[in-house]
Coordinates of C-alpha atoms in Angstrom, one line a residue:
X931 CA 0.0 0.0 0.0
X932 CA 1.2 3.5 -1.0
X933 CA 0.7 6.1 1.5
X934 CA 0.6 9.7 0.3
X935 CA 1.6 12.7 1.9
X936 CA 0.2 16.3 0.5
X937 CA 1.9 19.6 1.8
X938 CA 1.3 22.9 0.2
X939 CA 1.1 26.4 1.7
X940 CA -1.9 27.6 0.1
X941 CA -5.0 26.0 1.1
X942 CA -7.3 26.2 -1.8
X943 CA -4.1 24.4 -4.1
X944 CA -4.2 21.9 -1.8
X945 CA -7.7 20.8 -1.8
X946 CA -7.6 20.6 -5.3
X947 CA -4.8 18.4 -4.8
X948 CA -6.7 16.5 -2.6
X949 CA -9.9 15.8 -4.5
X950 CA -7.8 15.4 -7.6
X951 CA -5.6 12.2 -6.2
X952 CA -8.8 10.8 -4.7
X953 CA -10.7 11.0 -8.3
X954 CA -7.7 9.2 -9.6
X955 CA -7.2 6.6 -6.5
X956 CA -11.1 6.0 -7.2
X957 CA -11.1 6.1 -11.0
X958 CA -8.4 3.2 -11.2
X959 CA -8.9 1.3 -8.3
X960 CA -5.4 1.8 -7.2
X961 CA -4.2 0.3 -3.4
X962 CA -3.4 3.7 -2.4
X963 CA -4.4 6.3 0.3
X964 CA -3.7 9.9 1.4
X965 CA -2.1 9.5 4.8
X966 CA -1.6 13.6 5.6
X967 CA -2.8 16.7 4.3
X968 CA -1.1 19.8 5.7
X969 CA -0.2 23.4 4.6
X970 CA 2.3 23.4 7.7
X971 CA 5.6 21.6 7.4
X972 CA 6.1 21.3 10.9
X973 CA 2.8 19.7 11.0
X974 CA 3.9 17.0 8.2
X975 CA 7.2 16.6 10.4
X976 CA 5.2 15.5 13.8
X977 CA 3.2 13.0 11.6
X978 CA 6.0 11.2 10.0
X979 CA 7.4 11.6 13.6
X980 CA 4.6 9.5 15.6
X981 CA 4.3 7.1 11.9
X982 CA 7.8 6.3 10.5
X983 CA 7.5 4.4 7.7
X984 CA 8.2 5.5 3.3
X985 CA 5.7 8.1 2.1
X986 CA 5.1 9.2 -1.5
X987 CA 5.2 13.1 -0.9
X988 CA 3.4 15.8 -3.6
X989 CA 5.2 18.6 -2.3
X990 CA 5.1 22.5 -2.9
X991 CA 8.9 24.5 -3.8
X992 CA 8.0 27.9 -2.3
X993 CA 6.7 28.2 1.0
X994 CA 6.3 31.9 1.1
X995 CA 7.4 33.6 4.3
X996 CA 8.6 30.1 6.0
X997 CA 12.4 30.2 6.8
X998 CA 12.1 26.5 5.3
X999 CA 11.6 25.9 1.5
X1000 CA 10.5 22.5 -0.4
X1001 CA 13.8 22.0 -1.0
X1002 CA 15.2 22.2 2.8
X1003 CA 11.9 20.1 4.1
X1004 CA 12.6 17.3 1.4
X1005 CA 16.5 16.9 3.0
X1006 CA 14.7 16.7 5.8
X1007 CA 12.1 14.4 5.4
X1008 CA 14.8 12.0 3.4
X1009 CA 17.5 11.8 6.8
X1010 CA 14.4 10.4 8.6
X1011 CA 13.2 8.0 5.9
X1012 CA 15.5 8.1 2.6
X1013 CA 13.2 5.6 0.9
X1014 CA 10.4 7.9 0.9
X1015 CA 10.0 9.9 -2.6
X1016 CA 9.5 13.8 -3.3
X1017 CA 7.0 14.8 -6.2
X1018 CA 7.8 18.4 -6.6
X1019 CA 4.4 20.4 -7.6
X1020 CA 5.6 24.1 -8.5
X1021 CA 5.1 27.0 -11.1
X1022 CA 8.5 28.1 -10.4
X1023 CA 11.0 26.4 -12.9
X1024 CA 13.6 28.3 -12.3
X1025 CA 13.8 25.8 -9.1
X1026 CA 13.9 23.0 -10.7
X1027 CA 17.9 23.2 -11.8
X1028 CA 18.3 23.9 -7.8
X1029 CA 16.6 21.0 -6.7
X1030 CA 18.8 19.1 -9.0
X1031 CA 22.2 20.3 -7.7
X1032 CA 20.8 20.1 -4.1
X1033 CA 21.2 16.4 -3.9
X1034 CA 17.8 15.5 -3.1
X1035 CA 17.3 13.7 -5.4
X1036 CA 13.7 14.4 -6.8
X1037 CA 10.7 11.7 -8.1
X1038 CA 9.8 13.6 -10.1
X1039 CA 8.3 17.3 -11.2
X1040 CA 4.4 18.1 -11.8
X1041 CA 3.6 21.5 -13.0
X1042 CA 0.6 23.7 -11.2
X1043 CA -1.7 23.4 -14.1
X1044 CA -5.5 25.2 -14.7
X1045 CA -6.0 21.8 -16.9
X1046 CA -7.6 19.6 -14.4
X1047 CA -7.1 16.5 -16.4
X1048 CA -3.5 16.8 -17.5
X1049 CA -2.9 17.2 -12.9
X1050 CA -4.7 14.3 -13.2
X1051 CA -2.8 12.5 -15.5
X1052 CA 0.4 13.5 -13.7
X1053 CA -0.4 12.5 -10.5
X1054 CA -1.5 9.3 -12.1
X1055 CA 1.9 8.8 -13.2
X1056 CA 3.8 9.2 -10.4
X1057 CA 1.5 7.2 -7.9
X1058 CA 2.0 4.3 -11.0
X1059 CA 5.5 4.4 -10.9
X1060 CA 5.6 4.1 -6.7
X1061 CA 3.4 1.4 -6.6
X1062 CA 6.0 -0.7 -10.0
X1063 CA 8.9 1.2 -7.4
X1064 CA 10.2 -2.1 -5.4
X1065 CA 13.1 -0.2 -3.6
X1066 CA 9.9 1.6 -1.9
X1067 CA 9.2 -1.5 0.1
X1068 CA 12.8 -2.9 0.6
X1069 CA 16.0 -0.8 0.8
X1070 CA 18.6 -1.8 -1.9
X1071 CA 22.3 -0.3 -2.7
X1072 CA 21.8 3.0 -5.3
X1073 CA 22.8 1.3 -8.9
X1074 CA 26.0 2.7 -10.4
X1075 CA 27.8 2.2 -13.6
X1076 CA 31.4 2.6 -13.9
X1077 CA 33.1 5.6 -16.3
X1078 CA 36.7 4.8 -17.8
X1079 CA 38.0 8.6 -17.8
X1080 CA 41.6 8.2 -18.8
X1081 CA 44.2 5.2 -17.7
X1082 CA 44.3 5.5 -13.6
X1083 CA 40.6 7.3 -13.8
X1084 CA 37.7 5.4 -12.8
X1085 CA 34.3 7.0 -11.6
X1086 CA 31.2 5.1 -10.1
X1087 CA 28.6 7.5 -10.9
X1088 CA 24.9 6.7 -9.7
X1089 CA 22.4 6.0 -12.0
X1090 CA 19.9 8.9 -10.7
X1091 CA 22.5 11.2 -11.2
X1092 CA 22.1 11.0 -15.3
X1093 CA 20.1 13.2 -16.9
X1094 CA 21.2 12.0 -20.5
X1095 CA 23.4 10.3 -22.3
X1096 CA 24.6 11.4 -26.1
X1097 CA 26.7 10.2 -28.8
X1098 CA 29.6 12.6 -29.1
X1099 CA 29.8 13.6 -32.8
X1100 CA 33.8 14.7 -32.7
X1101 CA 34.9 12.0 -31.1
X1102 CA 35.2 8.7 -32.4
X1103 CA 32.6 6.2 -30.5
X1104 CA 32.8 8.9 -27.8
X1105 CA 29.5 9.0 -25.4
X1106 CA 28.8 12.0 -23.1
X1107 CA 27.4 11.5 -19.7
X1108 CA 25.2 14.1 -18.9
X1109 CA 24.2 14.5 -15.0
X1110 CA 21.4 16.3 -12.2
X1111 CA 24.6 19.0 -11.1
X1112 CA 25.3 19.8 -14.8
X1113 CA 28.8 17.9 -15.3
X1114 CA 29.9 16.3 -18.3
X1115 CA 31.7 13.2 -18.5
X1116 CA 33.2 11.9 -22.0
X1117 CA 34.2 8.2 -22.5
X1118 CA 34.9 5.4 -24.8
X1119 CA 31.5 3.3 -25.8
X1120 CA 28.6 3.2 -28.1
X1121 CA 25.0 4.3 -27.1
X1122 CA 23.9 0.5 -27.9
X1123 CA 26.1 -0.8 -25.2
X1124 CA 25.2 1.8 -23.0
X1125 CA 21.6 1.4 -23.3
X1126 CA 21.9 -2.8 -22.6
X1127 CA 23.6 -2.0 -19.3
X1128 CA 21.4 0.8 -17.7
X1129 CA 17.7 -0.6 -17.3
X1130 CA 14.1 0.3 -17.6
X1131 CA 14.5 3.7 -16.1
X1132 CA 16.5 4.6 -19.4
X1133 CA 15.0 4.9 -22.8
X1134 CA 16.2 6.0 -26.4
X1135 CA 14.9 9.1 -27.7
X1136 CA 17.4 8.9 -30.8
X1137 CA 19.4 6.9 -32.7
X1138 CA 21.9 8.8 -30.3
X1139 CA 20.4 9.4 -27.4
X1140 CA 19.7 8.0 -24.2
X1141 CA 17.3 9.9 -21.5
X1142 CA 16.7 9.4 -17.4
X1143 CA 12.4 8.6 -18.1
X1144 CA 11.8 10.5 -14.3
X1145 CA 13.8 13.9 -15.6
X1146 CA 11.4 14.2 -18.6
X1147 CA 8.8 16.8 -18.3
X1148 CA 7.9 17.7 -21.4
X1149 CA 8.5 17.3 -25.6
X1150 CA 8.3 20.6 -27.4
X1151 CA 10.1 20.9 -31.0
X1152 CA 11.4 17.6 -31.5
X1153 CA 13.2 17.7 -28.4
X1154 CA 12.5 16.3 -24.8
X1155 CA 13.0 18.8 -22.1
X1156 CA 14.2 18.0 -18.8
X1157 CA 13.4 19.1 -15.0
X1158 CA 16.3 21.6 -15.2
X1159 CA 15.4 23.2 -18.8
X1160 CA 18.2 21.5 -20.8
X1161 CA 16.8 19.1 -24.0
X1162 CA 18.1 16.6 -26.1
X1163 CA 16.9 15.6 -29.5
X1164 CA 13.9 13.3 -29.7
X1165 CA 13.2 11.4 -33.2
X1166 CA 9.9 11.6 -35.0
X1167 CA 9.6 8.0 -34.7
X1168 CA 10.4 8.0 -31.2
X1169 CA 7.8 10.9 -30.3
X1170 CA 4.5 8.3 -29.6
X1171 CA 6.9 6.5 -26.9
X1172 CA 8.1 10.1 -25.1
X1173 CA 4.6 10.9 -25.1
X1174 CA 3.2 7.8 -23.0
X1175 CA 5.5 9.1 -20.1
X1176 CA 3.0 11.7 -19.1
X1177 CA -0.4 9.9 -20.2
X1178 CA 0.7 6.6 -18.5

């Protein structure tokens, strides 16, 4: 059973909220329930408090005149439970690349929308992907693939660190690494390889590119767009896929 947590500061947002996750739990019979509802974070801190246990949290960015912000509560909500997981719901993209470098390590990002049925369709999506979520019942070690830099160099970089990964056209069966904090990392291998060794929360969006599915928000242009603003190229053929990550 998925338990969810909302916390927003403005009331009326979250009641929407509210009514909109319960049409959804409702509509698709899902084993899920709303375990808090809270404009205060305090509030939401005392809960998880008196019930330890992983939450799936729909939380607001900006929290207008409190000291704390949704960035600040979600470090702290992941020292008392790391497997819990943070849905940020904001109208403030320009937050998004600081959640990124923050370390926190995001679900995912829903944007505060006046279409009631593409909310719904987002918080759909993510309640989907923490029920499929096994490390949300168990705790495993974070999933890392290894990065030949040079001779003596060797990196393990985390998996949910990668935003993207692209073919490198100057360099000859060079691939670039692209991650959350905005680094690059260049090595030796093809996008083929690459794409066998990473899993389902990878997918091809090119013929030379590879994209993190839970930093998509959005295709525009022939090119997905990520959580932070950056995009990589999306084929035509590949569009119909890219699409079913936000009408799952």
């Amino acid at each position: 059973m998925v338990e969810i947590i909302l916390c927003d500061d403005d009331p009326f947002i979250l009641q929407i909220a509210k009514e909109t996750i319960h049409k959804v739990i409702y509509t698709y019979y899902l084993e899920v329930q709303i375990a808090c509802v809270s404009t205060n974070y305090q509030e939401i801190m005392g809960f998880i408090d008196e019930n330890p246990k992983p939450y799936l949290y729909f939380m607001d960015l900006d929290f207008g005149q409190e000291k704390l912000n949704g960035i600040d509560i979600a470090k702290l909500i992941k020292q008392k439970e790391p497997l819990s997981k943070v849905v940020f719901v904001t109208n403030h993209h320009e937050m998004a690349l600081e959640v990124l470098k923050s370390g926190v390590e995001p679900f995912g990002f829903i944007e505060k929308n006046s279409d009631i049925s593409k909310m719904e369709e987002d918080y759909l999506k993510y309640i989907q992907l923490a029920i499929g979520d096994i490390s949300y019942e168990k705790s495993e070690e974070e999933r890392t693939v290894e990065l030949v830099l040079g001779i003596d160099e060797k990196i393990k970089l985390p998996l949910s660190h990668i935003l993207y990964i692209e073919a490198v056209k100057t360099i000859s069966h060079g691939i670039a690494y692209h991650t959350i904090n905005g680094s690059t990392m260049v090595v030796r291998d093809s996008i083929e390889k690459v794409l066998e060794n990473l899993g389902e929360e990878f997918m091809r969006t090119h013929r030379s590119v590879i994209v993190h599915k839970k930093y998509v928000v959005g295709l525009e242009e022939g090119l997905v767009r990520f959580a932070n603003g950056e995009t990589a190229a999306c084929s035509f053929r590949l569009r119909g896929e890219v699409k079913k990550l936000f009408t799952r």
